[in-house]
XYZ file of C-alpha atoms in Angstrom:
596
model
C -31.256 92.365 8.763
C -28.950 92.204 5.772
C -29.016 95.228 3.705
C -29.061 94.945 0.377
C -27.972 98.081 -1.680
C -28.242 98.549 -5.853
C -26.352 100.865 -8.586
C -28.327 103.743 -7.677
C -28.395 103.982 -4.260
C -25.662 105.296 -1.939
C -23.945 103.202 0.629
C -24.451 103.443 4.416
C -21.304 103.324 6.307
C -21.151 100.828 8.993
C -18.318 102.897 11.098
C -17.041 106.363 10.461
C -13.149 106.513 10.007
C -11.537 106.760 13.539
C -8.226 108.648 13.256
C -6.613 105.531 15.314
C -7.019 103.742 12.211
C -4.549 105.848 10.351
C -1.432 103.655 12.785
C -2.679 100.849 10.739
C -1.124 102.290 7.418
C 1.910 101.685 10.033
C 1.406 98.166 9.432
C 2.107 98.248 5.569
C 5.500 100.712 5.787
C 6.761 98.397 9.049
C 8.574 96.067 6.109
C 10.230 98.715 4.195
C 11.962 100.587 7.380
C 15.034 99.924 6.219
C 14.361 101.596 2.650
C 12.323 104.448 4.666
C 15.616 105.073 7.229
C 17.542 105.478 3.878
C 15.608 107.697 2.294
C 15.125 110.147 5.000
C 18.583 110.326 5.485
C 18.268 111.441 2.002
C 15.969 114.010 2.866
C 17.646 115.381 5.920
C 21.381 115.607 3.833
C 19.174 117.205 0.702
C 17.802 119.775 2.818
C 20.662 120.833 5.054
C 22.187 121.506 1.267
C 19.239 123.153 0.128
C 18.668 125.381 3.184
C 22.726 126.485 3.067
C 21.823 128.458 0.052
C 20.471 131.759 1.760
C 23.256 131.021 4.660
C 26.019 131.169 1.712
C 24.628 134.254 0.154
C 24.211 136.154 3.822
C 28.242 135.649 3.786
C 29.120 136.545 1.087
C 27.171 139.586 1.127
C 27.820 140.745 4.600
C 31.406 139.650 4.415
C 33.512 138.518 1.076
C 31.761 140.771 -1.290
C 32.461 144.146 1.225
C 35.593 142.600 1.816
C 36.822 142.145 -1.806
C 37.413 138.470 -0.524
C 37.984 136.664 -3.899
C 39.134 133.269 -2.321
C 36.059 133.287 0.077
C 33.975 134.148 -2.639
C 35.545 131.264 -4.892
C 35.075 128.895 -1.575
C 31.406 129.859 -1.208
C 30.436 129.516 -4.582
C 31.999 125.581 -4.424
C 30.550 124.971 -1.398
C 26.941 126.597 -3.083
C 27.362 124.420 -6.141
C 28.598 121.168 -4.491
C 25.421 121.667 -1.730
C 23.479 121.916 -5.270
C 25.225 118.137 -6.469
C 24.087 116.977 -3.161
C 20.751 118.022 -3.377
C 19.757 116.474 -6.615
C 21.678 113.646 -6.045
C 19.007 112.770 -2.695
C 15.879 113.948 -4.490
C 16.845 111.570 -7.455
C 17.386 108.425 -4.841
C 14.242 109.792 -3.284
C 11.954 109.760 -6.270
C 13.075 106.261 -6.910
C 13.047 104.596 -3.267
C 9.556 106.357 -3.082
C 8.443 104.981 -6.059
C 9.043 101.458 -4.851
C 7.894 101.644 -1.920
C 4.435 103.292 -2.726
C 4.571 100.360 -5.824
C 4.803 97.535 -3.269
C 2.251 99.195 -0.634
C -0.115 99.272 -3.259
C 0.292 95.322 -3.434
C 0.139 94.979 -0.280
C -3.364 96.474 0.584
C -4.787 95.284 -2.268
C -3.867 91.679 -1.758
C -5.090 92.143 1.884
C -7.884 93.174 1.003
C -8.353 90.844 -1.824
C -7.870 88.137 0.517
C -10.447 88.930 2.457
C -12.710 89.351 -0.256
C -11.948 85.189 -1.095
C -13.002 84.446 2.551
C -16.073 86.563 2.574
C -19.546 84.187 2.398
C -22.089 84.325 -0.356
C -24.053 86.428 1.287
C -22.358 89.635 1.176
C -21.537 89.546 -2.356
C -25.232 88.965 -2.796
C -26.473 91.737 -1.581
C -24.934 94.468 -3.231
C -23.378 95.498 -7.183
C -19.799 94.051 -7.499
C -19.222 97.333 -9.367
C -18.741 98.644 -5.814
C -16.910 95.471 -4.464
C -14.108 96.462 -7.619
C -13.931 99.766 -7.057
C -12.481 99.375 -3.771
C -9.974 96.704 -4.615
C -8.964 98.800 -7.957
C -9.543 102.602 -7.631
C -9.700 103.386 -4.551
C -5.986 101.726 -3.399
C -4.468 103.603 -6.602
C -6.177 106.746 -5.000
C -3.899 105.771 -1.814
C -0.611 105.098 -3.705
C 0.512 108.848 -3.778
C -0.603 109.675 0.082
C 0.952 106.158 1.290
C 4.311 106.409 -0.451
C 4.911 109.960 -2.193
C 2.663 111.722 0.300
C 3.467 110.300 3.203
C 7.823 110.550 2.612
C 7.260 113.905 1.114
C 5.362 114.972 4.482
C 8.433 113.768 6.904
C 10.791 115.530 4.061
C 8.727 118.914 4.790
C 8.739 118.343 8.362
C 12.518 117.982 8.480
C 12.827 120.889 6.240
C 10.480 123.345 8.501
C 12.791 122.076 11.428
C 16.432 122.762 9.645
C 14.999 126.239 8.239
C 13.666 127.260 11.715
C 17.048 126.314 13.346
C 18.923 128.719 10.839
C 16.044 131.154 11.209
C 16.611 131.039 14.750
C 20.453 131.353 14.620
C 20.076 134.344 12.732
C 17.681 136.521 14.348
C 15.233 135.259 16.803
C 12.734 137.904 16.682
C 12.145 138.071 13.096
C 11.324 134.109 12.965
C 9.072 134.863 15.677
C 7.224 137.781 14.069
C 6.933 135.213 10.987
C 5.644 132.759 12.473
C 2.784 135.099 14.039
C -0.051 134.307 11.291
C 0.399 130.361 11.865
C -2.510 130.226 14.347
C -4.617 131.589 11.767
C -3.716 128.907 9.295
C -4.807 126.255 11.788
C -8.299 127.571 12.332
C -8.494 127.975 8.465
C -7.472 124.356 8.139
C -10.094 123.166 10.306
C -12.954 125.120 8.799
C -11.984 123.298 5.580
C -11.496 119.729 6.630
C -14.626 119.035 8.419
C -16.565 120.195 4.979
C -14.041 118.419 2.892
C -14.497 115.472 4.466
C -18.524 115.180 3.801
C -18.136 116.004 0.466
C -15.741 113.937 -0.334
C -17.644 110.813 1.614
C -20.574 111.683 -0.838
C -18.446 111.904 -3.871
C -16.979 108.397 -3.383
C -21.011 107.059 -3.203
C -21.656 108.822 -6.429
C -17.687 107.208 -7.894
C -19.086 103.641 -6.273
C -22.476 104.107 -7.920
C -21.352 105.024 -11.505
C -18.791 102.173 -11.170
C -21.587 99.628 -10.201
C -23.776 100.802 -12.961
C -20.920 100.076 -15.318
C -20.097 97.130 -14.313
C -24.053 95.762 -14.658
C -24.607 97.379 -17.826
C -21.778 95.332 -19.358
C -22.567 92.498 -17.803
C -26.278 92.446 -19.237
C -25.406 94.343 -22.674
C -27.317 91.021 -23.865
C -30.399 91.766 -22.255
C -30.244 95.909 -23.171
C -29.631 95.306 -26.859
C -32.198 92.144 -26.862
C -34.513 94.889 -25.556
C -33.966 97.423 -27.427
C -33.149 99.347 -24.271
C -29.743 101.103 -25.035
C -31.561 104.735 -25.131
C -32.997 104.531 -21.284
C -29.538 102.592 -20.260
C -27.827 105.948 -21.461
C -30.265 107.949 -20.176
C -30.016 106.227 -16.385
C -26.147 106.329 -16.717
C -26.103 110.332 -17.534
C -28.486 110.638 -14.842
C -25.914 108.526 -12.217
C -22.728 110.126 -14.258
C -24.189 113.630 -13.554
C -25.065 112.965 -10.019
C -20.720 112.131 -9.914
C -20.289 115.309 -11.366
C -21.850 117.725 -9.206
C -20.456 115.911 -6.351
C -16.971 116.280 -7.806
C -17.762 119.959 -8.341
C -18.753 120.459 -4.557
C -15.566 118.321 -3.198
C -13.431 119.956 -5.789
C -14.540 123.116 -4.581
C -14.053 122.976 -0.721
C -10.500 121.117 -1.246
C -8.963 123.707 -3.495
C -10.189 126.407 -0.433
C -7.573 125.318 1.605
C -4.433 126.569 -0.635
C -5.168 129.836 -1.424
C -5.597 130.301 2.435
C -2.084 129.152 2.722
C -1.014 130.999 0.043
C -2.117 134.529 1.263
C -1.077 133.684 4.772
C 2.430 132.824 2.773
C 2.576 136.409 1.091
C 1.494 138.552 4.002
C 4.342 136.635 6.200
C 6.354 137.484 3.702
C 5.323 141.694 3.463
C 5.296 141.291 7.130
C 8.824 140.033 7.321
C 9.488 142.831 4.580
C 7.726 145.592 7.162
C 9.615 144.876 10.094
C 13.100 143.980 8.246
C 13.340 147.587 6.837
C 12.473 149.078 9.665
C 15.241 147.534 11.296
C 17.820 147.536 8.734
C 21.546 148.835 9.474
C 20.209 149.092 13.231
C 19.119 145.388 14.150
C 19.343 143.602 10.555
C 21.797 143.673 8.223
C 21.264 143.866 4.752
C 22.729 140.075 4.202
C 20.693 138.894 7.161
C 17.443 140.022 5.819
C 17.999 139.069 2.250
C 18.955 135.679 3.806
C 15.670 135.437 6.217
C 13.265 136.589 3.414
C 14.822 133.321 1.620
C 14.497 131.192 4.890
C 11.065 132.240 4.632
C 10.590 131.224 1.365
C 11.894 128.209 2.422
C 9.654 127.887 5.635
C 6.249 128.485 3.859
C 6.981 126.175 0.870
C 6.926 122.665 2.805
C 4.480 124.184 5.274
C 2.346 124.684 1.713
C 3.210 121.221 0.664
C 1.835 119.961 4.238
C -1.134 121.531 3.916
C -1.564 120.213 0.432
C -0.906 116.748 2.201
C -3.184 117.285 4.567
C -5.866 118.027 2.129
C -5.189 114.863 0.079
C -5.413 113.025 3.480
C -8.756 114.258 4.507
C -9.858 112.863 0.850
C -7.969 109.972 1.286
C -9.584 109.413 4.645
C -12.982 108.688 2.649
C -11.271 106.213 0.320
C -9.466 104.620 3.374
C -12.715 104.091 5.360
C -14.509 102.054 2.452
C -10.930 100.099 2.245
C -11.121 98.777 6.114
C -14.490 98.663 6.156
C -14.244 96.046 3.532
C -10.952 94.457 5.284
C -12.692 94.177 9.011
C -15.969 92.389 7.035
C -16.048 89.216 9.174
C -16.959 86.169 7.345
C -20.180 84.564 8.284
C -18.964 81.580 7.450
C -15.387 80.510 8.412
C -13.939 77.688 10.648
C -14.384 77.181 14.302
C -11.268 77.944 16.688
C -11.061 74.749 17.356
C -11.888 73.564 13.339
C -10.032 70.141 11.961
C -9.507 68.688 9.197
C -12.263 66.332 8.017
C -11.012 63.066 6.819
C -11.323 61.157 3.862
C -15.233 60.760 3.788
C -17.112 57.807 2.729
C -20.369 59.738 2.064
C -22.959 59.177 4.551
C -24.733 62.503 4.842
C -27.772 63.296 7.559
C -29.846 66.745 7.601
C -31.338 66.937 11.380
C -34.137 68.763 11.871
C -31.811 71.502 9.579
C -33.474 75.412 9.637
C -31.938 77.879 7.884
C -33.120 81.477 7.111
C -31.204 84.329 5.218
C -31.555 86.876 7.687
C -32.798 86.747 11.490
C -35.590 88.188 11.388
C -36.524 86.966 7.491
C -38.648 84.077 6.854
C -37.364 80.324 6.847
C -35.865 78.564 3.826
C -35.643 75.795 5.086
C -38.195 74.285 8.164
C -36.701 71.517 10.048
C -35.606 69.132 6.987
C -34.043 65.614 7.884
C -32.791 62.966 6.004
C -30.235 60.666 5.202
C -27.879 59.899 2.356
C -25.849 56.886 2.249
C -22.580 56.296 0.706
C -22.826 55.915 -2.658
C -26.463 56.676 -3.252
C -27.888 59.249 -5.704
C -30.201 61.853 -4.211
C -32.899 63.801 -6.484
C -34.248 67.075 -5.150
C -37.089 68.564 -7.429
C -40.181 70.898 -6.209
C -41.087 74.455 -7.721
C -39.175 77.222 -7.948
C -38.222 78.754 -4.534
C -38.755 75.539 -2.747
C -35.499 75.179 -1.274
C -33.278 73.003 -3.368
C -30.404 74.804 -4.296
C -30.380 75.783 -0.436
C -29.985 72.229 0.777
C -26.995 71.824 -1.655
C -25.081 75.258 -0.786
C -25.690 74.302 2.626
C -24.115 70.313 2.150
C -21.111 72.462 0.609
C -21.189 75.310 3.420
C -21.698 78.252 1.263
C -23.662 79.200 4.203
C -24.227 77.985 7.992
C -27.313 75.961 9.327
C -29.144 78.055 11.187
C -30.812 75.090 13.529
C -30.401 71.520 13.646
C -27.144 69.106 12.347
C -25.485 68.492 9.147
C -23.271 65.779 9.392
C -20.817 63.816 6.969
C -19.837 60.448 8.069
C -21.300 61.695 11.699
C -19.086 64.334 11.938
C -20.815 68.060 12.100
C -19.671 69.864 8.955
C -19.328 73.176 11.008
C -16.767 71.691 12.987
C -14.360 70.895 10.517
C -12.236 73.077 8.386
C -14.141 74.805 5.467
C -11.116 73.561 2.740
C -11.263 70.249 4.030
C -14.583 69.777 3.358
C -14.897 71.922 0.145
C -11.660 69.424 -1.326
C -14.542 66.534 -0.775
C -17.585 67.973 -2.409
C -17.640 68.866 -6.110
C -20.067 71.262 -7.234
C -21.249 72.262 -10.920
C -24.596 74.896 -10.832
C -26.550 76.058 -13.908
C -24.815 79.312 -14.142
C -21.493 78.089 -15.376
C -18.270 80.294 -14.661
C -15.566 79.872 -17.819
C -12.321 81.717 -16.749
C -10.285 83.759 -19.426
C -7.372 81.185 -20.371
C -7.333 78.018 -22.384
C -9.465 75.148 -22.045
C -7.245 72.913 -20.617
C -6.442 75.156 -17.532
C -10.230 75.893 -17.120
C -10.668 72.128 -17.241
C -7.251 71.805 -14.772
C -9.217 74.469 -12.320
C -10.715 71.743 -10.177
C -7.450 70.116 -9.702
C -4.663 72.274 -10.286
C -1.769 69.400 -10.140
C -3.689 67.301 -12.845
C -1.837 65.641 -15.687
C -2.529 66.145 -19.116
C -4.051 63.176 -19.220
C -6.161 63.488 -16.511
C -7.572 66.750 -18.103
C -8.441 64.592 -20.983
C -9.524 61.412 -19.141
C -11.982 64.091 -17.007
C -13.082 65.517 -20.628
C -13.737 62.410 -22.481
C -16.279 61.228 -19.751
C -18.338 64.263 -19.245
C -18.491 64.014 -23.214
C -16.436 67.461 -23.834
C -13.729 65.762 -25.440
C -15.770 65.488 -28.838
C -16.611 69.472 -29.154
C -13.115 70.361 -27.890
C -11.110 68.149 -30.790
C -13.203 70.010 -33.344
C -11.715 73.894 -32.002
C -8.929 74.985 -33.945
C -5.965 74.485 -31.220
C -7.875 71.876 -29.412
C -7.264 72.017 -25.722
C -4.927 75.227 -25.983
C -8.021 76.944 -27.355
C -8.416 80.448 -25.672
C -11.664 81.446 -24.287
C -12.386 85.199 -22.800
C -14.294 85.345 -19.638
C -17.565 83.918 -19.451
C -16.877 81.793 -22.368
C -18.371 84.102 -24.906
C -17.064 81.828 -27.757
C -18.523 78.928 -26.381
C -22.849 77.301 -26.637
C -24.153 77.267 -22.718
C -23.645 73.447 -23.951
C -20.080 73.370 -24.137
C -19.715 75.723 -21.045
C -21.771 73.437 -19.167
C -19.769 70.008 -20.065
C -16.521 71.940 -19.439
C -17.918 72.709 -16.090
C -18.559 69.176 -16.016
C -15.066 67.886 -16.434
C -13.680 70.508 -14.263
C -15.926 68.769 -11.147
C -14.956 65.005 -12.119
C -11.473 65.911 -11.913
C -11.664 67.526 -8.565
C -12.843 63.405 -8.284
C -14.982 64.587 -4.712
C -16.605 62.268 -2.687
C -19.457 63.863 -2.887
C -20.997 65.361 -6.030
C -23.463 67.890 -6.504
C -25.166 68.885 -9.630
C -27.804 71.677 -9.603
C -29.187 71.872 -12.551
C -25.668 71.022 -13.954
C -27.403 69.416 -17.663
C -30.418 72.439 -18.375
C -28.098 74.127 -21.186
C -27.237 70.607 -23.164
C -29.378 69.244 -25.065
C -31.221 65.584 -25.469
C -28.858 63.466 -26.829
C -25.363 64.978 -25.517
C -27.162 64.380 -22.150
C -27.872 60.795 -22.731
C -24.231 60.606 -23.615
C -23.278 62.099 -20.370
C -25.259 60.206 -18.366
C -23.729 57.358 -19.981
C -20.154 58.438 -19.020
C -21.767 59.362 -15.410
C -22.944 55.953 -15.025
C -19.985 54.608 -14.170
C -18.249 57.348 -11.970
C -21.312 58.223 -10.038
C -20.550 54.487 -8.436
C -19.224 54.804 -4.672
C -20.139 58.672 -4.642
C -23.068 60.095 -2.551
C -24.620 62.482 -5.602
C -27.067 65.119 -5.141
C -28.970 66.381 -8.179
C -31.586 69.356 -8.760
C -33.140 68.910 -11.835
C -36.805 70.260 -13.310
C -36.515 67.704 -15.799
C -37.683 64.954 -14.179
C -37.029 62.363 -16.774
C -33.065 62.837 -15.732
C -33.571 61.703 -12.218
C -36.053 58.248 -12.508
C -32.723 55.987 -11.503
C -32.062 57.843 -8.275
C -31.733 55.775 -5.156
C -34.039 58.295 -3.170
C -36.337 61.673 -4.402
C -36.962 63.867 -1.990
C -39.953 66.542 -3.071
C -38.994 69.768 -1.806
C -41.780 72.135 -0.984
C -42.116 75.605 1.108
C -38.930 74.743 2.604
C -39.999 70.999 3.854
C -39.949 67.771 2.066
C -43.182 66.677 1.679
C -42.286 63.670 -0.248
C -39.798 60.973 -0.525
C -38.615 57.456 -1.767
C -38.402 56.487 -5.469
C -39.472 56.884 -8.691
C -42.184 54.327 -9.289
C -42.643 54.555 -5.146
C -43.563 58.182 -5.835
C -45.554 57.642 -8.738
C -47.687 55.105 -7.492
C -48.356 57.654 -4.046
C -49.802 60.210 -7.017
C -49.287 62.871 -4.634
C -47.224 66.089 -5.337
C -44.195 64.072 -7.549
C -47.105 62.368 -9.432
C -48.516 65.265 -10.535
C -45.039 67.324 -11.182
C -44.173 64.533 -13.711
C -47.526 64.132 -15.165
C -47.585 67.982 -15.992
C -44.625 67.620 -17.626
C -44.980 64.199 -19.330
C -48.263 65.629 -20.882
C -46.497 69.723 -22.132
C -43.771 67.317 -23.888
C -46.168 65.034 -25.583
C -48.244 68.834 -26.585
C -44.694 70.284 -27.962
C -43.951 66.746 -30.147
């Protein structure tokens, strides 16, 4: 069964992150190797000059200082300062490379994952807040950008630098980079305490991040409603209750994650007054003066990358939260997608059969739809009216494959509409709903949406005969009139007729209109049914409507009811039956006539 989820309720992960999963990052750097060779090139020349520092000074203390060795001095001090040129000069080509590599990861994923979001069915974006669907796509991939790029070539820089400082530390005295590197066992046990409570509190913090985000996202959307309402105290009040249950579990996260340095840190220092312990002890007999100035730098030197890992591996166990919401989202298999062996469905003259179709939302829900059948021939107009819930707008999202047929056939021109390729049958049905999407842009390229290689003129041929042409004329820069998401500018009228247009010049084969004229009022529809009159000819239409005056000229009316049709034929067939159609248009015949 489909679980549905809402703003205040946390999310139940389907699969836990498997540490496998981190070679598929792998699959995002594979295109930059190049640009990743090069940079840690950079790394390895920038830290053989950095690490030649405490080298330098061990020789020219042990040997050209007690030696009054000006020219080795002189040559040291170069050497030191050009090591220094070097050094920037790689961490500068680092920052940058990094930069653009992290930059175009970041694209990557999130057109990935965007992708799949375009191929995902109905269905999943029905049952939960989109606040939740955007935070993925938007904050948690920038979360990612500094472990995938920054993080990641910063890590392999530390690495290299642990291995170059060991191999000097080695070279120089043996058993003092043993003794230092004595308390490391110690920091692995403390890193594994740590993670495995990091990692729960961070997988709890990103429910309370996705919550808040999906609460924000559906307050905005229905500000309408809240201030219609009244309601903006108890919308504040349920946000501070979801922001608050974000804060606490930032606090706990926050607190376990920042347990991990000071570990490191103290581990660090006593290394350090260990190194210290056993250097004086030794000094004159075993170590020289030089060489232990020299190794307490090499230490230095050793802890500070093996800091910076840790800190890397602390933004990775966070990350690993973010990262299992991201693939989670990425390995959602579409319900509805083509076959293996899908084709292209041809040009269709519009014959469409239902066979004994069944279709329920979930397996073990109730059915929608209980074995309809019927047929559609080219060119006819099909009516589908009943009560609310009855099945209507199922029948159409079904025609246009929104969703798959549980039981039973759907055919076009007797060819099984799950057998052919979802964009070649999508490219032959047009379909305008009630709830009218306007895109931020002009109204010419909202218009230009159904066909994106339209003329001009097309544009306007589409808008003169859905009757949008008049309204748009009348805007102040006509057709190049902007209009923000939604359409906020616009009546549910003009939204609706520029919906309109936008289906006619798709020009389908097929055209379905579900509840496509309930915003516009009496007289713009008769218009547009005017303008329809003539297009509708040699297209198989489908049309929901409640207002069953709209719908007396259809070629067949089927009465949808508890998922069946229970009636069917035409208007005056249906009215003369006075069964279920009779008295849906008598009810409503007689509230107009009250309401004159």
């Amino acid at each position: 069964m489909t679980t549905r989820n809402t703003a205040n309720q946390d999310e139940t992960l389907k699969r836990h992150f498997n540490w496998h999963d981190y070679a598929r990052l792998g699959h995002y750097l594979r295109p930059y190797t190049v640009r990743l060779v090069l940079v840690l090139g950079s790394i390895l020349i920038g830290n053989v000059a950095v690490v030649l520092g405490p080298f330098l000074m061990k020789l020219a203390i042990d040997q050209a200082i007690p030696q009054r060795n000006l020219p080795q001095l002189g040559a040291l001090g170069a050497v030191f300062f050009i090591s220094l040129l070097i050094a920037w000069a790689c961490f500068r080509y680092r920052i940058w490379a990094i930069t653009a590599i992290g930059q175009n990861l970041l694209i990557d994923m999130r057109t990935d994952l965007f992708t799949n979001l375009q191929r995902l069915p109905f269905a999943y974006f029905d049952t939960r807040p989109h606040g939740k669907i955007l935070i993925r796509v938007v904050n948690y991939i920038n979360t990612l950008s500094d472990l995938l790029a920054n993080g990641l070539v910063n890590l392999i820089s530390d690495v290299i630098s642990v291995g170059v400082t060991l191999a000097f530390m080695f070279a120089i005295n043996w058993r003092l980079t043993l003794d230092s590197l004595g308390l490391i066992p110690l920091l692995i046990i403390w890193a594994y305490v740590v993670q495995k409570k990091q990692r729960t509190a961070f997988r709890e913090l990103s429910n309370k991040q996705s919550n808040l985000n999906a609460y924000l996202h559906e307050s905005i959307a229905g500000i309408k409603v809240t201030q219609g309402f009244a309601q903006e105290a108890a919308a504040t009040a349920n946000f501070d209750a979801i922001a608050d249950d974000n804060r606490q579990a930032y606090m706990r996260a926050v607190k376990i994650q920042y347990a991990l340095s000071p570990g490191v840190q103290n581990i660090s220092t006593l290394t350090t007054a260990l190194i210290y312990f056993i250097g004086i002890q030794q000094l004159g007999v075993v170590v020289s003066t030089g060489t232990l100035i020299a190794f307490i730098g090499y230490v230095n030197n050793f802890w500070n990358p093996v800091i910076n890992i840790g800190n890397f591996y602390n933004s990775l166990i966070t990350a690993t939260t973010y990262l299992e919401r991201i693939f989670e989202t990425m390995d959602e298999q579409p319900t509805v997608r083509d076959a293996d062996d899908a084709f292209d469905l041809p040009p269709v003259k519009g014959d469409v059969r239902f066979r004994n179709v069944c279709f329920q939302y979930e397996a073990d829900g109730p059915l929608i739809l209980d074995h309809v059948s019927f047929h559609a021939r080219p060119g006819q107009t099909i009516a589908l009216v009943g009560p609310t819930g009855a099945g209507k707008s199922t029948i159409i999202n079904l025609l246009a494959r929104f969703y798959n047929v549980t039981s039973g056939q759907l055919t076009i021109d007797n060819v099984d509409s799950q057998r052919v390729t979802l964009a070649s049958l999508r490219s032959q049905v047009g379909v305008m709903q009630q709830d009218t999407f306007i895109f931020s842009g002009t109204i010419m390229d909202n218009i230009r949406y159904g066909r994106l290689d339209a003329s001009d003129a097309d544009v306007l041929r589409a808008a003169k005969v859905a009757r949008a042409d008049d309204f748009i004329q009348t805007l102040p820069a006509g057709y190049q009139t902007v209009v923000q998401e939604h359409g906020g500018s616009l009546s549910a009228g003009q939204r609706q007729l520029i919906a309109f247009a936008r289906v006619l010049l798709a020009d389908p084969r097929i055209l379905i209109l579900d509840e496509a004229t309930a915003a516009i009022d009496t007289q713009t529809e008769a218009l547009l049914q005017a303008g329809l009159a003539e297009l509708l000819k040699g297209r198989t239409s489908f049309i929901v409507a409640h207002r069953l005056s709209t719908i007396r000229q259809a070629d067949q009316i089927l009465v949808i009811d508890h998922g069946q049709i229970v009636e069917a034929g035409r208007h005056a067939e249906l009215m003369a039956q006075r069964g279920v159609y009779y008295e849906l248009y008598d009810s409503q015949y007689r509230l107009l006539q009250a309401t004159e």
